[in-house]
Each structure stands twice: as structure tokens, then as C-alpha cells.
mmCIF file of C-alpha atoms in Angstrom:
data_model
loop_
_atom_site.group_PDB
_atom_site.id
_atom_site.type_symbol
_atom_site.label_atom_id
_atom_site.label_comp_id
_atom_site.label_asym_id
_atom_site.label_seq_id
_atom_site.Cartn_x
_atom_site.Cartn_y
_atom_site.Cartn_z
ATOM 1 C CA PRO A 1 0.000 0.000 0.000
ATOM 2 C CA PRO A 2 1.159 3.592 -0.585
ATOM 3 C CA TYR A 3 2.765 5.539 2.237
ATOM 4 C CA ASP A 4 0.504 8.082 3.934
ATOM 5 C CA PRO A 5 2.497 10.528 6.093
ATOM 6 C CA CYS A 6 -0.647 11.545 7.938
ATOM 7 C CA VAL A 7 -1.369 7.983 9.065
ATOM 8 C CA ASP A 8 1.831 5.967 8.880
ATOM 9 C CA ASP A 9 4.808 6.635 11.114
ATOM 10 C CA GLU A 10 7.689 5.034 9.221
ATOM 11 C CA VAL A 11 9.671 8.284 9.085
ATOM 12 C CA ALA A 12 9.330 8.922 12.829
ATOM 13 C CA THR A 13 10.229 5.310 13.600
ATOM 14 C CA TYR A 14 13.302 5.541 11.374
ATOM 15 C CA LEU A 15 14.469 8.947 12.672
ATOM 16 C CA ASN A 16 14.145 7.757 16.274
ATOM 17 C CA LEU A 17 16.484 4.805 15.765
ATOM 18 C CA PRO A 18 19.636 5.433 17.839
ATOM 19 C CA GLU A 19 21.916 4.451 14.944
ATOM 20 C CA VAL A 20 20.170 6.888 12.595
ATOM 21 C CA GLN A 21 20.387 9.723 15.125
ATOM 22 C CA LYS A 22 24.057 8.926 15.630
ATOM 23 C CA ALA A 23 24.729 8.951 11.872
ATOM 24 C CA LEU A 24 22.925 12.291 11.552
ATOM 25 C CA HIS A 25 24.677 13.693 14.656
ATOM 26 C CA ALA A 26 21.205 14.431 16.030
ATOM 27 C CA ASN A 27 20.056 14.277 19.636
ATOM 28 C CA GLN A 28 23.554 13.336 20.786
ATOM 29 C CA THR A 29 24.723 16.052 23.176
ATOM 30 C CA ILE A 30 21.374 17.335 24.451
ATOM 31 C CA LYS A 31 18.660 14.760 24.827
ATOM 32 C CA LEU A 32 15.299 15.798 23.476
ATOM 33 C CA PRO A 33 12.361 15.770 25.909
ATOM 34 C CA GLY A 34 10.732 13.019 23.843
ATOM 35 C CA PRO A 35 11.032 11.135 20.586
ATOM 36 C CA TRP A 36 11.423 12.948 17.282
ATOM 37 C CA SER A 37 8.123 13.821 15.694
ATOM 38 C CA ASP A 38 7.054 15.770 12.632
ATOM 39 C CA CYS A 39 4.803 17.923 14.812
ATOM 40 C CA THR A 40 5.658 19.216 18.267
ATOM 41 C CA ASP A 41 4.438 21.743 20.792
ATOM 42 C CA TYR A 42 8.051 22.410 21.888
ATOM 43 C CA ILE A 43 8.575 24.759 18.948
ATOM 44 C CA THR A 44 6.235 27.658 18.377
ATOM 45 C CA TYR A 45 6.248 29.180 14.917
ATOM 46 C CA SER A 46 4.880 32.556 14.001
ATOM 47 C CA ARG A 47 3.969 34.166 10.703
ATOM 48 C CA ASP A 48 7.230 36.144 10.957
ATOM 49 C CA ASP A 49 9.102 32.816 11.072
ATOM 50 C CA LEU A 50 7.396 31.680 7.904
ATOM 51 C CA LEU A 51 8.226 34.897 6.070
ATOM 52 C CA SER A 52 11.835 35.249 7.214
ATOM 53 C CA SER A 53 14.824 34.012 5.234
ATOM 54 C CA MET A 54 17.171 31.337 6.537
ATOM 55 C CA LEU A 55 19.942 32.419 4.138
ATOM 56 C CA PRO A 56 21.785 34.494 6.791
ATOM 57 C CA VAL A 57 21.790 31.490 9.132
ATOM 58 C CA TYR A 58 23.245 29.236 6.440
ATOM 59 C CA HIS A 59 25.860 31.881 5.598
ATOM 60 C CA ASP A 60 26.915 32.039 9.255
ATOM 61 C CA LEU A 61 27.084 28.252 9.551
ATOM 62 C CA LEU A 62 29.105 27.834 6.369
ATOM 63 C CA LYS A 63 31.494 30.787 6.520
ATOM 64 C CA GLY A 64 34.050 28.926 8.626
ATOM 65 C CA GLY A 65 34.539 26.395 5.860
ATOM 66 C CA GLY A 66 34.556 23.342 8.116
ATOM 67 C CA LEU A 67 30.885 22.467 7.847
ATOM 68 C CA ARG A 68 29.511 20.380 5.025
ATOM 69 C CA ILE A 69 25.822 20.199 4.245
ATOM 70 C CA MET A 70 23.754 18.087 1.924
ATOM 71 C CA ILE A 71 20.705 19.666 0.364
ATOM 72 C CA TYR A 72 17.941 17.270 -0.494
ATOM 73 C CA SER A 73 14.682 18.312 -2.054
ATOM 74 C CA GLY A 74 12.065 15.963 -3.359
ATOM 75 C CA ASP A 75 10.226 16.857 -6.521
ATOM 76 C CA VAL A 76 6.862 16.389 -4.824
ATOM 77 C CA ASP A 77 7.624 18.484 -1.731
ATOM 78 C CA GLY A 78 4.550 20.636 -1.169
ATOM 79 C CA ILE A 79 6.318 23.125 1.102
ATOM 80 C CA VAL A 80 9.601 23.754 -0.725
ATOM 81 C CA PRO A 81 9.414 22.360 -4.248
ATOM 82 C CA VAL A 82 12.607 21.775 -6.201
ATOM 83 C CA VAL A 83 12.306 25.171 -7.926
ATOM 84 C CA GLY A 84 12.273 26.893 -4.519
ATOM 85 C CA THR A 85 15.223 24.824 -3.330
ATOM 86 C CA ARG A 86 17.246 25.723 -6.398
ATOM 87 C CA ARG A 87 16.430 29.397 -5.888
ATOM 88 C CA TRP A 88 17.463 29.575 -2.233
ATOM 89 C CA THR A 89 20.620 27.522 -2.757
ATOM 90 C CA SER A 90 21.711 29.840 -5.560
ATOM 91 C CA GLY A 91 21.140 32.707 -3.091
ATOM 92 C CA LEU A 92 23.933 31.288 -0.930
ATOM 93 C CA ASN A 93 26.449 32.211 -3.663
ATOM 94 C CA LEU A 94 28.603 29.201 -2.862
ATOM 95 C CA LYS A 95 30.966 27.338 -5.144
ATOM 96 C CA THR A 96 29.106 24.389 -6.631
ATOM 97 C CA LYS A 97 30.903 21.045 -6.356
ATOM 98 C CA LYS A 98 28.287 19.081 -8.279
ATOM 99 C CA PRO A 99 25.622 20.845 -10.308
ATOM 100 C CA TRP A 100 21.952 20.139 -9.709
ATOM 101 C CA ARG A 101 20.764 17.022 -11.432
ATOM 102 C CA PRO A 102 17.779 14.730 -11.251
ATOM 103 C CA TRP A 103 18.291 11.639 -9.175
ATOM 104 C CA PHE A 104 16.342 8.457 -9.679
ATOM 105 C CA SER A 105 15.999 5.418 -7.492
ATOM 106 C CA SER A 106 16.675 2.055 -9.052
ATOM 107 C CA THR A 107 13.427 0.858 -7.496
ATOM 108 C CA GLY A 108 11.363 3.573 -9.157
#
């Protein structure tokens, strides 16, 4: 059956595995007050948050040169579609190591 993110919890189950959190360097130094979840009351967002740019934060994180990031954007992402991802990453004005390209799974 198809995956339904509103019903199924495969992503939460996966992201709460200790070995996955270790590989992602997540939840390692400060333990979260509960398991990872796609929705939480611990973070309160405002309309200003939604309308503000994260580009300055990424610039600050990357300016030291020692941090590497991977940018992943699915083509069916309803919040930040691939066109939006390509636009904000170009706004970082960073040297591109590998140009954007489509990526396909061997399983379809």
C-alpha cells in the first residue's frame, strides 16, 4: 500500500532509531524531551518565522569552511518544491561542487 504521512509513522520510527540519530549527529549532546516527531508543541512558529529568510543562518554556519551540508529536495515536496530549493541555494552564492541534477531510485 502507498505511504501516507498523515497515518503511517515510518519516518518517525526511522528517525528515532539510535543508529540513525548517531549517523545524523542528532540528539547526541542534548537529549530531546521526547522522541522525534514531525509535529511538536516544543517549537512555536509565528507568521514572521514563515516569512523570514534562513539564508543568513546558512551563511553564518558555512562561513568557517569546516561544515559540510547536503541539500535534499524531493520533486513532490509541497512546502519547498525543487524550484524553490534551487532558488534559495543559488542565493547562498557558494561554489558548486556538483551541479543540480535529477536523481532516480533504481526501485522507481
